[in-house]
Coordinates of C-alpha atoms in Angstrom, one line a residue:
Chain A
M1465 CA -28.7 45.4 -51.4
N1466 CA -27.4 44.1 -54.8
D1467 CA -29.2 41.9 -56.1
I1468 CA -26.6 39.0 -55.9
T1469 CA -29.0 35.7 -57.4
T1470 CA -28.5 37.5 -61.1
T1471 CA -24.9 36.3 -60.9
T1472 CA -24.3 35.5 -64.4
P1473 CA -22.1 32.4 -63.8
P1474 CA -23.5 29.4 -62.3
A1475 CA -22.6 29.5 -58.7
A1476 CA -20.4 27.0 -57.6
L1477 CA -22.1 27.1 -54.2
H1478 CA -25.5 28.6 -53.0
L1479 CA -27.9 29.9 -50.9
R1480 CA -30.7 30.2 -51.3
D1481 CA -32.8 31.4 -48.5
I1482 CA -31.3 30.2 -45.3
G1483 CA -31.9 30.9 -42.3
K1484 CA -31.4 29.0 -38.3
R1485 CA -33.2 29.7 -34.9
Y1486 CA -31.5 29.1 -32.0
D1487 CA -33.9 29.3 -28.8
G1488 CA -36.4 30.7 -31.0
R1489 CA -34.7 33.4 -31.6
W1490 CA -32.8 34.0 -35.7
V1491 CA -29.7 33.3 -35.8
V1492 CA -29.0 33.9 -39.4
H1493 CA -31.9 34.8 -41.3
D1494 CA -33.0 35.1 -45.3
V1495 CA -29.1 34.6 -45.9
T1496 CA -29.2 34.3 -50.7
L1497 CA -25.5 34.4 -52.3
A1498 CA -24.0 32.9 -55.1
V1499 CA -20.4 31.8 -55.0
P1500 CA -19.5 31.1 -58.7
A1501 CA -16.2 28.8 -59.7
G1502 CA -13.1 30.7 -59.3
E1503 CA -14.0 33.1 -57.0
I1504 CA -13.6 34.8 -53.3
A1505 CA -16.4 34.8 -51.2
G1506 CA -15.7 36.4 -47.6
I1507 CA -18.2 36.7 -45.2
L1508 CA -17.5 40.0 -42.5
G1509 CA -19.4 40.7 -39.4
H1510 CA -19.5 41.6 -35.7
N1511 CA -18.8 38.6 -33.1
G1512 CA -21.8 36.9 -33.3
A1513 CA -23.0 38.5 -36.5
G1514 CA -23.3 35.0 -37.7
K1515 CA -20.8 33.6 -39.2
S1516 CA -19.8 30.7 -38.2
T1517 CA -23.4 29.3 -38.7
V1518 CA -23.0 30.3 -42.7
I1519 CA -20.5 28.4 -42.7
R1520 CA -22.2 25.0 -40.8
A1521 CA -24.6 25.9 -42.8
C1522 CA -23.0 25.5 -46.2
A1523 CA -21.0 22.7 -44.3
G1524 CA -23.9 20.9 -43.6
W1525 CA -24.1 20.6 -39.5
L1526 CA -26.9 22.3 -39.0
R1527 CA -30.8 21.8 -39.4
L1528 CA -31.6 24.9 -41.3
D1529 CA -35.1 26.4 -40.2
H1530 CA -35.5 27.8 -43.5
G1531 CA -33.8 27.2 -47.0
Q1532 CA -30.9 25.1 -48.6
V1533 CA -27.2 25.4 -49.5
E1534 CA -26.6 23.6 -53.2
V1535 CA -23.2 22.3 -54.4
N1536 CA -22.7 22.2 -58.1
G1537 CA -26.4 22.4 -58.2
R1538 CA -26.9 19.5 -55.7
I1539 CA -28.1 20.1 -52.2
V1540 CA -25.7 19.4 -48.9
C1541 CA -27.1 17.2 -47.0
D1542 CA -26.6 13.3 -45.7
S1543 CA -27.8 11.1 -48.5
D1544 CA -25.2 13.0 -50.9
L1545 CA -22.6 12.0 -50.0
A1546 CA -21.3 13.1 -54.1
A1547 CA -22.2 16.9 -52.7
R1548 CA -19.7 16.4 -49.8
A1549 CA -16.7 15.2 -51.1
T1550 CA -16.9 18.4 -53.4
L1551 CA -16.7 20.4 -50.1
G1552 CA -13.2 21.6 -48.2
V1553 CA -13.6 22.8 -44.7
V1554 CA -11.5 25.0 -42.7
S1555 CA -13.1 25.5 -39.0
R1556 CA -12.6 25.2 -35.3
D1557 CA -15.1 22.8 -35.4
T1558 CA -13.2 19.9 -36.7
P1559 CA -10.3 20.2 -34.7
L1560 CA -7.1 17.8 -35.2
Y1561 CA -5.9 14.3 -34.0
A1562 CA -3.2 15.5 -31.7
F1563 CA -2.1 12.0 -31.3
L1564 CA -1.3 11.3 -35.4
S1565 CA 1.7 13.2 -37.4
V1566 CA 0.9 15.6 -40.0
R1567 CA 1.2 13.2 -42.0
E1568 CA -0.8 11.0 -41.0
M1569 CA -3.3 13.4 -40.0
V1570 CA -3.6 14.2 -44.1
L1571 CA -3.5 10.8 -45.0
F1572 CA -6.2 9.8 -42.7
Q1573 CA -8.4 12.6 -44.5
T1574 CA -8.0 11.2 -47.8
S1575 CA -8.8 7.8 -46.4
L1576 CA -12.4 9.6 -46.0
Q1577 CA -12.8 11.3 -49.7
G1578 CA -12.6 8.1 -50.6
M1579 CA -9.1 7.8 -52.4
A1580 CA -7.1 5.0 -53.3
A1581 CA -3.3 4.5 -51.7
A1582 CA -1.1 5.7 -54.0
A1583 CA -3.7 8.5 -55.5
G1584 CA -4.3 9.7 -51.5
A1585 CA 0.1 9.5 -51.1
A1586 CA 0.5 11.6 -53.6
A1587 CA -2.1 14.2 -52.8
C1588 CA -1.2 14.4 -49.6
A1589 CA 2.7 14.9 -50.9
R1590 CA 1.2 18.0 -52.7
V1591 CA -0.9 19.7 -50.1
L1592 CA 2.3 19.1 -47.8
A1593 CA 4.5 20.9 -50.3
L1594 CA 1.8 23.8 -51.5
C1595 CA 1.5 24.2 -47.6
Q1596 CA 5.0 24.1 -46.7
L1597 CA 4.4 21.0 -44.1
D1598 CA 7.2 18.8 -45.2
A1599 CA 9.5 20.1 -42.8
V1600 CA 7.4 18.3 -39.8
A1601 CA 5.5 15.7 -42.1
A1602 CA 6.5 13.3 -39.5
Q1603 CA 5.5 15.8 -36.2
R1604 CA 2.7 15.2 -34.1
I1605 CA 0.3 17.5 -34.6
S1606 CA 0.1 18.3 -30.5
T1607 CA 4.1 19.8 -31.2
L1608 CA 2.5 21.8 -33.5
S1609 CA 2.9 26.1 -33.2
S1610 CA -0.9 27.7 -34.3
G1611 CA 0.8 29.1 -36.9
M1612 CA 1.1 25.1 -38.6
Y1613 CA -1.8 23.8 -37.2
Q1614 CA -3.7 25.6 -38.9
R1615 CA -1.6 25.4 -41.9
V1616 CA -2.8 21.4 -41.0
L1617 CA -6.6 22.4 -41.2
L1618 CA -5.4 23.6 -44.9
A1619 CA -3.8 21.1 -46.1
C1620 CA -6.4 18.9 -44.8
A1621 CA -9.0 20.5 -46.1
L1622 CA -7.3 20.6 -50.1
V1623 CA -6.2 17.2 -50.1
H1624 CA -9.2 16.2 -52.1
T1625 CA -8.5 19.4 -54.6
P1626 CA -12.2 20.1 -53.8
A1627 CA -14.5 22.4 -55.7
V1628 CA -15.7 24.5 -53.1
L1629 CA -13.8 25.5 -50.4
L1630 CA -15.7 26.5 -47.0
L1631 CA -12.5 28.5 -44.8
D1632 CA -14.2 29.7 -40.9
E1633 CA -11.9 32.9 -40.2
P1634 CA -8.6 30.9 -41.6
T1635 CA -6.2 33.6 -40.7
T1636 CA -7.3 34.0 -36.7
G1637 CA -3.8 34.0 -34.8
L1638 CA -1.0 34.2 -38.0
D1639 CA 1.6 36.2 -37.9
P1640 CA 1.6 38.5 -41.3
T1641 CA 4.0 36.3 -42.7
V1642 CA 1.7 32.8 -42.3
R1643 CA -0.9 35.2 -43.0
Q1644 CA 0.2 35.8 -46.8
H1645 CA 1.4 32.5 -47.4
V1646 CA -2.5 31.7 -46.7
W1647 CA -3.6 34.3 -48.8
A1648 CA -1.5 33.4 -51.9
I1649 CA -2.3 29.3 -51.5
L1650 CA -6.4 30.6 -51.8
R1651 CA -5.6 32.7 -54.4
T1652 CA -4.1 29.9 -56.0
L1653 CA -6.9 27.7 -55.8
A1654 CA -9.2 30.0 -56.9
A1655 CA -7.4 30.2 -60.0
Q1656 CA -7.4 27.0 -60.4
G1657 CA -10.8 26.9 -60.1
C1658 CA -11.7 26.4 -57.1
A1659 CA -15.3 28.9 -55.4
I1660 CA -14.1 29.9 -51.8
L1661 CA -16.3 31.3 -49.2
L1662 CA -14.3 32.5 -46.0
T1663 CA -15.4 34.3 -43.2
T1664 CA -12.9 37.5 -41.4
H1665 CA -12.5 40.1 -38.7
Y1666 CA -9.6 41.0 -40.6
L1667 CA -11.2 43.9 -43.3
E1668 CA -7.4 44.0 -44.7
E1669 CA -7.7 40.3 -45.3
A1670 CA -11.3 41.0 -46.8
A1671 CA -10.2 44.2 -49.5
Q1672 CA -6.8 41.9 -50.8
V1673 CA -7.8 39.3 -51.1
C1674 CA -12.1 38.9 -51.6
D1675 CA -13.6 39.1 -55.2
A1676 CA -16.8 39.8 -53.0
V1677 CA -18.2 41.2 -50.2
Y1678 CA -20.7 40.6 -47.9
V1679 CA -20.9 42.2 -44.7
L1680 CA -23.2 40.1 -41.8
E1681 CA -25.5 42.1 -39.1
H1682 CA -27.5 39.9 -36.9
G1683 CA -27.7 37.2 -39.3
A1684 CA -28.7 38.5 -41.6
L1685 CA -26.9 40.3 -45.2
T1686 CA -27.1 44.4 -45.7
Q1687 CA -24.0 45.1 -47.4
T1688 CA -22.8 43.6 -51.2
M1689 CA -19.0 45.2 -52.5
R1690 CA -18.5 43.4 -55.6
D1691 CA -14.8 43.6 -57.8
A1692 CA -13.6 46.6 -56.2
A1693 CA -10.4 48.3 -55.9
P1694 CA -8.9 46.8 -52.3
A1695 CA -8.1 50.3 -51.6
A1696 CA -11.4 51.8 -52.2
L1697 CA -12.9 48.1 -50.6
L1698 CA -11.4 48.6 -47.6
A1699 CA -11.9 52.7 -47.0
A1700 CA -15.7 51.5 -47.6
L1701 CA -15.5 48.5 -44.7
Q1702 CA -13.0 50.7 -42.4
G1703 CA -16.1 53.3 -42.6
W1704 CA -18.7 51.1 -42.4
F1705 CA -16.8 49.1 -39.4
A1706 CA -16.3 52.2 -37.3
K1707 CA -20.4 52.4 -37.2
P1708 CA -20.8 50.5 -33.5
A1709 CA -23.2 47.6 -33.7
A1710 CA -26.7 47.9 -33.4
G1711 CA -26.7 48.5 -28.9
E1712 CA -23.7 49.1 -28.7
T1713 CA -22.3 52.3 -27.8
C1714 CA -19.5 54.4 -28.0
A1715 CA -16.8 55.4 -25.5
Chain B
M217 CA -15.3 5.7 -53.6
N218 CA -12.3 3.2 -51.8
A219 CA -14.8 2.2 -48.6
G220 CA -12.0 -0.4 -48.2
R221 CA -9.2 1.8 -47.3
M222 CA -11.9 4.1 -45.7
A223 CA -12.8 1.4 -42.7
W224 CA -9.0 0.2 -42.2
M225 CA -7.8 4.1 -42.1
L226 CA -10.9 4.5 -38.9
L227 CA -10.0 1.2 -37.3
R228 CA -6.4 2.1 -37.6
V229 CA -7.3 5.9 -36.2
Q230 CA -9.3 4.6 -33.5
V231 CA -7.1 1.7 -32.2
L232 CA -4.1 4.4 -32.3
Q233 CA -5.7 7.2 -30.4
W234 CA -5.4 4.5 -27.8
W235 CA -2.3 2.9 -28.2
R236 CA 0.0 6.5 -28.0
E237 CA -1.1 7.3 -25.2
P238 CA 0.5 4.0 -23.0
R239 CA -1.2 5.7 -20.1
H240 CA -4.1 5.3 -20.9
A241 CA -4.0 1.1 -22.3
L242 CA -1.7 0.4 -19.3
V243 CA -4.6 1.7 -16.5
S244 CA -7.0 0.1 -18.7
I245 CA -5.8 -2.9 -18.4
A246 CA -4.3 -3.0 -14.9
L247 CA -7.8 -1.9 -13.6
S248 CA -9.4 -4.1 -15.0
A249 CA -7.1 -7.0 -13.5
V250 CA -7.7 -5.4 -10.0
F251 CA -11.3 -5.9 -10.8
L252 CA -11.2 -9.7 -11.7
M253 CA -8.9 -10.0 -8.7
I254 CA -11.0 -8.0 -6.0
A255 CA -13.8 -9.8 -7.1
H256 CA -11.9 -12.7 -6.7
Y257 CA -11.7 -12.1 -2.9
L258 CA -14.5 -10.4 -2.3
L259 CA -17.6 -12.8 -3.6
I260 CA -15.9 -16.1 -2.9
V261 CA -16.6 -15.6 0.6
Y262 CA -12.9 -16.2 1.8
I263 CA -12.9 -16.7 5.8
G264 CA -9.6 -15.3 7.4
T265 CA -8.5 -17.6 10.3
H266 CA -8.9 -14.7 12.6
V267 CA -12.5 -16.0 12.1
Q268 CA -13.2 -18.0 14.7
I269 CA -16.1 -20.0 15.6
G270 CA -17.0 -21.0 19.3
L271 CA -17.5 -25.1 20.6
Y272 CA -19.1 -25.6 23.1
V273 CA -19.0 -30.0 23.2
P274 CA -18.7 -31.5 26.7
N275 CA -18.5 -35.0 24.7
P276 CA -14.6 -35.8 23.7
A277 CA -15.4 -38.0 20.5
L278 CA -18.0 -35.6 19.1
A279 CA -15.8 -31.9 19.5
R280 CA -13.6 -33.9 17.6
A281 CA -15.6 -34.6 14.9
V282 CA -17.0 -30.6 15.9
T283 CA -13.9 -29.6 14.9
R284 CA -12.5 -31.7 11.8
A285 CA -16.2 -31.2 9.7
C286 CA -15.6 -27.0 10.5
A287 CA -11.7 -27.4 9.0
T288 CA -13.8 -29.3 5.8
H289 CA -15.6 -25.7 5.5
E290 CA -12.4 -24.1 6.1
L291 CA -13.4 -22.7 9.3
N292 CA -11.4 -21.9 12.2
T293 CA -12.3 -23.4 15.9
R294 CA -12.2 -22.4 19.6
T295 CA -13.5 -24.2 22.1
F296 CA -15.2 -23.3 25.2
A297 CA -15.7 -25.8 28.9
T298 CA -18.7 -24.1 29.5
P299 CA -21.8 -22.1 27.5
V300 CA -21.7 -18.9 30.2
A301 CA -17.5 -18.4 28.5
A302 CA -19.2 -19.0 25.0
T303 CA -21.9 -16.2 25.3
D304 CA -19.1 -14.2 26.6
A305 CA -17.0 -14.7 24.2
L306 CA -19.9 -14.1 21.4
R307 CA -20.7 -10.7 22.9
A308 CA -16.8 -9.5 23.2
R309 CA -17.0 -10.5 19.1
T310 CA -13.6 -13.2 19.5
I311 CA -16.2 -15.4 17.7
V312 CA -18.3 -15.3 15.4
A313 CA -21.1 -18.5 16.0
C314 CA -20.8 -20.6 18.2
V315 CA -21.7 -24.6 17.5
A316 CA -23.7 -26.2 21.3
I317 CA -24.5 -29.3 21.2
T318 CA -25.4 -31.1 24.4
S319 CA -25.7 -35.1 25.2
N320 CA -29.2 -35.5 23.6
F321 CA -27.3 -34.8 20.0
P322 CA -28.5 -35.6 17.2
H323 CA -32.0 -34.5 18.3
H324 CA -30.7 -31.1 19.4
V325 CA -28.0 -28.7 17.6
G326 CA -27.7 -24.9 18.4
I327 CA -26.0 -22.7 16.0
T328 CA -25.8 -19.0 18.4
L329 CA -24.9 -16.1 15.5
A330 CA -23.2 -12.9 16.7
G331 CA -26.1 -10.6 15.5
Y332 CA -23.8 -7.5 14.4
N333 CA -23.8 -7.7 11.1
P334 CA -26.5 -9.5 9.0
L335 CA -24.2 -10.2 6.0
L336 CA -21.6 -12.4 7.8
D337 CA -24.1 -13.4 9.3
R338 CA -26.0 -15.2 6.5
I339 CA -22.8 -16.9 5.2
I340 CA -21.5 -18.2 8.4
A341 CA -25.1 -20.2 9.2
G342 CA -24.9 -21.9 5.6
M343 CA -21.5 -22.7 6.4
L344 CA -22.1 -24.1 9.7
I345 CA -25.5 -26.1 8.5
G346 CA -22.8 -27.6 6.6
V347 CA -21.3 -28.8 10.2
A348 CA -23.8 -30.3 11.0
A349 CA -25.5 -32.1 8.4
D350 CA -21.5 -33.9 7.8
I351 CA -21.0 -34.2 11.6
S352 CA -25.4 -35.6 11.6
G353 CA -24.7 -38.0 8.6
A354 CA -22.0 -39.6 10.5
Q355 CA -24.1 -40.3 13.5
P356 CA -25.5 -43.6 13.4
G357 CA -29.4 -43.5 13.9
G358 CA -31.7 -40.7 14.9
P359 CA -33.3 -37.9 12.6
Q360 CA -30.2 -37.1 9.9
L361 CA -29.7 -34.1 8.4
R362 CA -28.8 -34.3 4.7
M363 CA -28.0 -31.7 1.6
Y364 CA -27.2 -32.6 -1.6
N365 CA -25.6 -30.0 -3.7
M366 CA -23.0 -29.3 -1.9
R367 CA -20.0 -30.0 -4.8
T368 CA -18.6 -26.7 -4.9
T369 CA -15.2 -26.2 -3.9
R370 CA -13.7 -23.1 -3.8
R371 CA -12.2 -23.2 -7.6
E372 CA -15.4 -24.1 -8.8
L373 CA -16.8 -20.8 -6.8
A374 CA -14.3 -18.8 -7.9
M375 CA -14.4 -19.6 -11.4
F376 CA -18.3 -18.9 -11.1
M377 CA -18.1 -15.6 -9.5
A378 CA -15.2 -15.0 -12.1
A379 CA -17.7 -16.0 -15.1
S380 CA -19.9 -13.4 -13.3
M381 CA -17.2 -10.6 -13.3
V382 CA -16.7 -11.0 -17.0
P383 CA -19.8 -9.1 -18.4
L384 CA -19.8 -6.6 -15.7
L385 CA -16.2 -5.5 -16.7
I386 CA -17.0 -5.7 -20.4
M387 CA -20.3 -3.3 -19.7
I388 CA -17.7 -1.1 -17.7
L389 CA -15.2 -1.3 -20.9
T390 CA -17.5 -0.7 -23.8
A391 CA -19.0 2.2 -21.8
L392 CA -15.5 3.4 -21.9
N393 CA -13.7 2.2 -25.4
G394 CA -17.3 2.7 -27.1
G395 CA -19.9 5.2 -26.1
L396 CA -17.1 7.1 -24.0
A397 CA -15.3 7.4 -27.7
W398 CA -18.4 8.7 -29.3
I399 CA -18.8 11.4 -27.0
L400 CA -15.4 13.0 -27.0
D401 CA -15.0 12.9 -31.1
W402 CA -18.9 14.5 -31.3
E403 CA -17.5 16.9 -27.9
Q404 CA -13.9 17.6 -29.7
G405 CA -15.3 18.1 -33.2
M406 CA -14.4 15.2 -34.7
L407 CA -17.0 13.4 -35.8
F408 CA -17.5 17.0 -38.0
R409 CA -14.4 16.2 -40.0
I410 CA -15.3 12.7 -40.3
L411 CA -18.9 13.7 -41.0
V412 CA -18.4 16.3 -44.0
A413 CA -17.0 13.9 -46.1
P414 CA -18.2 11.4 -48.0
V415 CA -18.4 8.7 -45.0
P416 CA -21.3 6.9 -44.9
R417 CA -22.8 6.3 -41.8
L418 CA -23.1 3.0 -41.8
L419 CA -19.8 2.3 -42.8
L420 CA -18.3 4.9 -40.0
L421 CA -20.8 3.1 -37.3
L422 CA -19.5 -0.2 -37.8
V423 CA -15.6 0.2 -37.7
R424 CA -16.2 2.1 -35.0
A425 CA -18.4 -1.1 -33.5
A426 CA -15.2 -3.1 -34.6
G427 CA -13.2 -0.7 -33.7
S428 CA -14.4 -0.1 -29.5
A429 CA -15.1 -4.4 -29.5
L430 CA -11.4 -4.9 -30.6
L431 CA -9.6 -2.5 -28.0
T432 CA -12.4 -4.3 -25.5
L433 CA -11.3 -8.5 -26.1
L434 CA -7.8 -6.5 -25.7
V435 CA -8.2 -5.6 -22.6
V436 CA -10.1 -8.0 -20.7
A437 CA -7.7 -11.0 -22.5
V438 CA -4.6 -9.2 -21.1
A439 CA -6.7 -8.9 -18.2
W440 CA -7.9 -12.3 -18.0
A441 CA -4.8 -13.4 -18.2
L442 CA -3.3 -11.7 -16.0
Y443 CA -6.2 -12.6 -13.0
S444 CA -5.8 -16.5 -14.1
S445 CA -1.5 -16.0 -13.8
I446 CA -2.0 -14.7 -10.4
S447 CA -6.0 -16.2 -8.5
R448 CA -6.2 -19.1 -10.5
P449 CA -9.3 -19.6 -10.4
G450 CA -8.5 -22.8 -13.4
T451 CA -9.8 -23.3 -16.9
P452 CA -13.1 -22.1 -18.1
V453 CA -14.9 -25.4 -18.4
H454 CA -16.2 -24.8 -21.9
V455 CA -13.4 -22.4 -23.5
G456 CA -14.4 -22.1 -26.6
A457 CA -18.0 -21.1 -25.5
A458 CA -17.0 -19.0 -23.3
L459 CA -15.4 -16.9 -26.0
A460 CA -18.5 -17.1 -27.7
A461 CA -19.9 -15.6 -24.7
V462 CA -17.5 -13.0 -24.8
L463 CA -18.2 -12.1 -27.8
V464 CA -22.0 -12.3 -27.6
C465 CA -21.6 -9.7 -24.3
V466 CA -19.1 -7.5 -26.5
L467 CA -21.4 -7.2 -28.7
A468 CA -24.6 -6.2 -26.6
A469 CA -22.6 -4.0 -24.5
N470 CA -21.5 -1.8 -27.6
G471 CA -25.0 -1.6 -28.8
V472 CA -26.3 -0.1 -26.2
M473 CA -23.3 2.0 -24.6
S474 CA -23.3 3.6 -28.1
A475 CA -27.0 4.3 -28.5
V476 CA -26.6 5.9 -24.4
A477 CA -23.5 8.2 -27.0
A478 CA -25.7 8.2 -29.6
L479 CA -28.9 9.7 -27.5
T480 CA -27.0 11.9 -25.1
R481 CA -23.9 13.6 -27.5
R482 CA -22.9 15.3 -23.9
F483 CA -20.3 13.8 -21.6
L484 CA -22.4 15.1 -18.7
L485 CA -25.7 13.7 -19.0
Y486 CA -23.0 10.3 -21.0
S487 CA -21.5 9.8 -17.9
D488 CA -24.3 10.6 -15.6
I489 CA -26.9 8.2 -17.3
C490 CA -24.0 5.5 -17.9
F491 CA -21.8 5.2 -14.7
L492 CA -25.3 5.2 -12.5
L493 CA -26.5 2.8 -15.0
S494 CA -23.9 0.5 -14.3
F495 CA -24.7 0.4 -10.9
V496 CA -28.3 -0.1 -11.4
L497 CA -27.2 -3.2 -13.8
M498 CA -24.9 -5.2 -11.5
F499 CA -27.5 -4.9 -8.8
L500 CA -30.1 -6.7 -11.0
S501 CA -28.1 -8.8 -13.6
G502 CA -27.6 -11.8 -10.7
A503 CA -23.6 -11.1 -10.1
L504 CA -24.4 -9.9 -6.8
V505 CA -27.6 -11.0 -5.1
P506 CA -28.9 -14.1 -6.5
I507 CA -32.3 -12.8 -8.6
E508 CA -34.4 -15.4 -6.4
T509 CA -33.7 -13.2 -3.9
L510 CA -35.1 -10.4 -5.1
P511 CA -39.0 -8.9 -5.4
N512 CA -41.6 -9.4 -7.6
W513 CA -41.0 -6.3 -9.3
E514 CA -36.9 -6.1 -9.6
R515 CA -37.1 -9.6 -10.4
F516 CA -38.8 -8.1 -13.2
L517 CA -36.4 -5.5 -14.2
A518 CA -34.0 -7.7 -14.1
Y519 CA -35.4 -10.1 -16.7
C520 CA -36.1 -6.7 -19.2
T521 CA -31.8 -6.0 -18.6
P522 CA -29.1 -7.3 -21.0
T523 CA -26.6 -8.3 -18.4
Y524 CA -28.4 -10.5 -16.5
Y525 CA -28.9 -13.0 -19.7
A526 CA -25.1 -11.7 -19.8
I527 CA -24.4 -13.0 -17.0
R528 CA -26.8 -16.0 -17.3
L529 CA -24.5 -16.9 -20.5
A530 CA -21.1 -15.9 -19.1
R531 CA -21.9 -18.8 -15.9
A532 CA -22.8 -21.0 -18.2
A533 CA -20.0 -21.1 -20.7
F534 CA -17.3 -19.9 -17.8
A535 CA -18.6 -22.6 -14.7
G536 CA -20.7 -24.9 -16.4
T537 CA -24.0 -24.3 -13.6
E538 CA -26.4 -23.9 -15.5
P539 CA -27.4 -25.1 -18.8
L540 CA -26.2 -23.2 -22.1
L541 CA -29.3 -21.6 -23.8
M542 CA -29.6 -20.5 -27.1
R543 CA -32.4 -17.8 -26.2
D544 CA -30.0 -15.5 -24.2
V545 CA -28.0 -15.4 -27.2
L546 CA -30.3 -14.5 -29.2
I547 CA -30.9 -12.2 -26.6
L548 CA -28.2 -10.8 -26.1
I549 CA -28.0 -10.4 -30.0
C550 CA -31.3 -8.4 -30.5
W551 CA -30.6 -5.9 -27.2
G552 CA -27.1 -5.6 -29.6
V553 CA -29.2 -5.3 -32.5
A554 CA -31.0 -2.8 -31.8
G555 CA -28.7 -0.5 -30.2
Y556 CA -26.5 0.1 -33.0
A557 CA -29.3 0.7 -35.1
L558 CA -30.7 3.4 -32.2
A559 CA -27.3 4.8 -33.2
Y560 CA -27.2 4.7 -37.1
L561 CA -31.3 6.4 -36.9
N562 CA -29.3 8.7 -34.2
L563 CA -26.1 9.3 -36.1
R564 CA -28.0 9.6 -39.2
N565 CA -28.8 12.9 -38.3
A566 CA -26.0 14.3 -36.2
R567 CA -25.3 17.9 -36.1
I568 CA -24.3 20.5 -34.2
D569 CA -27.5 22.2 -33.2
R570 CA -26.1 24.2 -31.2
R571 CA -24.5 28.1 -30.4
A572 CA -20.9 28.1 -30.5

């Protein structure tokens, strides 16, 4: 495995030897990775490999048994509001209020980020346009399709222009067109200097979008692929995923 | 950081959640009013016209006096010519008690109760002692039975019981609007959307407490208005103090329910603890059973619960039956503050420490 701790640009997101146990079993252990500003890093792995746990750890939702997560050099913890203000999270752990309209939900998110009313309204208009949600802005969340719902999740995560964006399977269940649109948004954000860490099941997504891909097996990083051409990366990932996971047998 | 807008939007969303589910709001208000009304008619012990007291009083003048005294206590009577006929009627349950006054009155007044329902017997016995005191006082000479402090009218009793029900209603409503709202946010993940943002947790707790108190006060006010217009219990003796008592009760109940929610964090555990605890608190509060009749250990438990003080305060403010005690207010405030403090300490360390 590559030694990614020697990455030259300063990391916007730095996971230092993080470990989490559930019921005495390590779900994630010895995970160290760094995502510099402007990079999209992807975590791939089988179901139960610990991908969502890594995202939760980065969001500060877990009490880690080992290690720490730093965002722009600040440890993500409850008392550090500044560290939390730089994070944007898209996760199934944070659903939306079904009784609010799309615009109300995004405006609510701006208030949570401490934005003033005028700045919040401007940011709301910006992300609604970015995520192509203008047409449904007045619609209740409860009436949205799953693709639209996912875009609102993304809009809420982007409304405060986060320095670090965490996405837990952001394109699961989306049709190819919407998925392409989400990829385009992520590339734009990365170009603007946002550090992005996402988890995905889609090899094509990882190959097309990510600058660095980490493979997580049984809670530990086993492969790191960086700066490879999409086709080569896809071939390598297909080769890796063709192998049965430990404990599984081929039919 | 725009804390004012943050607080306002958190409060707005909490109220919108309630407001945009009209069935929830209507059911909450309607059932609260029904709760007060049912309790009103149940607890002021309305003896229906179908309930009859047998009289065996051979002296016609005395019989008329007893009938009149029973009527003032809102008891219907039926006269019997012989004691055997009255006993047969008791056995047949066509009457619930029998008053027998023979020629040696006032030395002997016999009250026979039906004996098949101890609760009914106790109530009827109390009323018939009142009847005996009335007719005894009207007879010159001989030993006399006097009862003092029998000033309670039906309306006063209604206000006394309504005052007892208001803190219980507040307890149930805060369990729903306060504690349960926390639990649902926890389980559905809304709380983690808020916690990943730079929202100070103390601000979150205070805004949620204010929102829950606002919704509870709104439901109590509308339910009380409905109840008052239908059952007409009258106006509280001290209106200002009654409003203050309701506020203090909401503060205390909200704090306690927030603490229970923060400690349990799971719907099933919360509902188990909260709703079973509500029953225990209801019985130990003195609202349904007088505290004085409880054994020592139960009385001690009652003194350790906030509902006991809440009901005493509400009775003092609404019905004026007891002096208004600042001590009760302080104890309730302490309960509320302790509950919020516990909830805050727990919220400060809120995590998703479970596998998806």
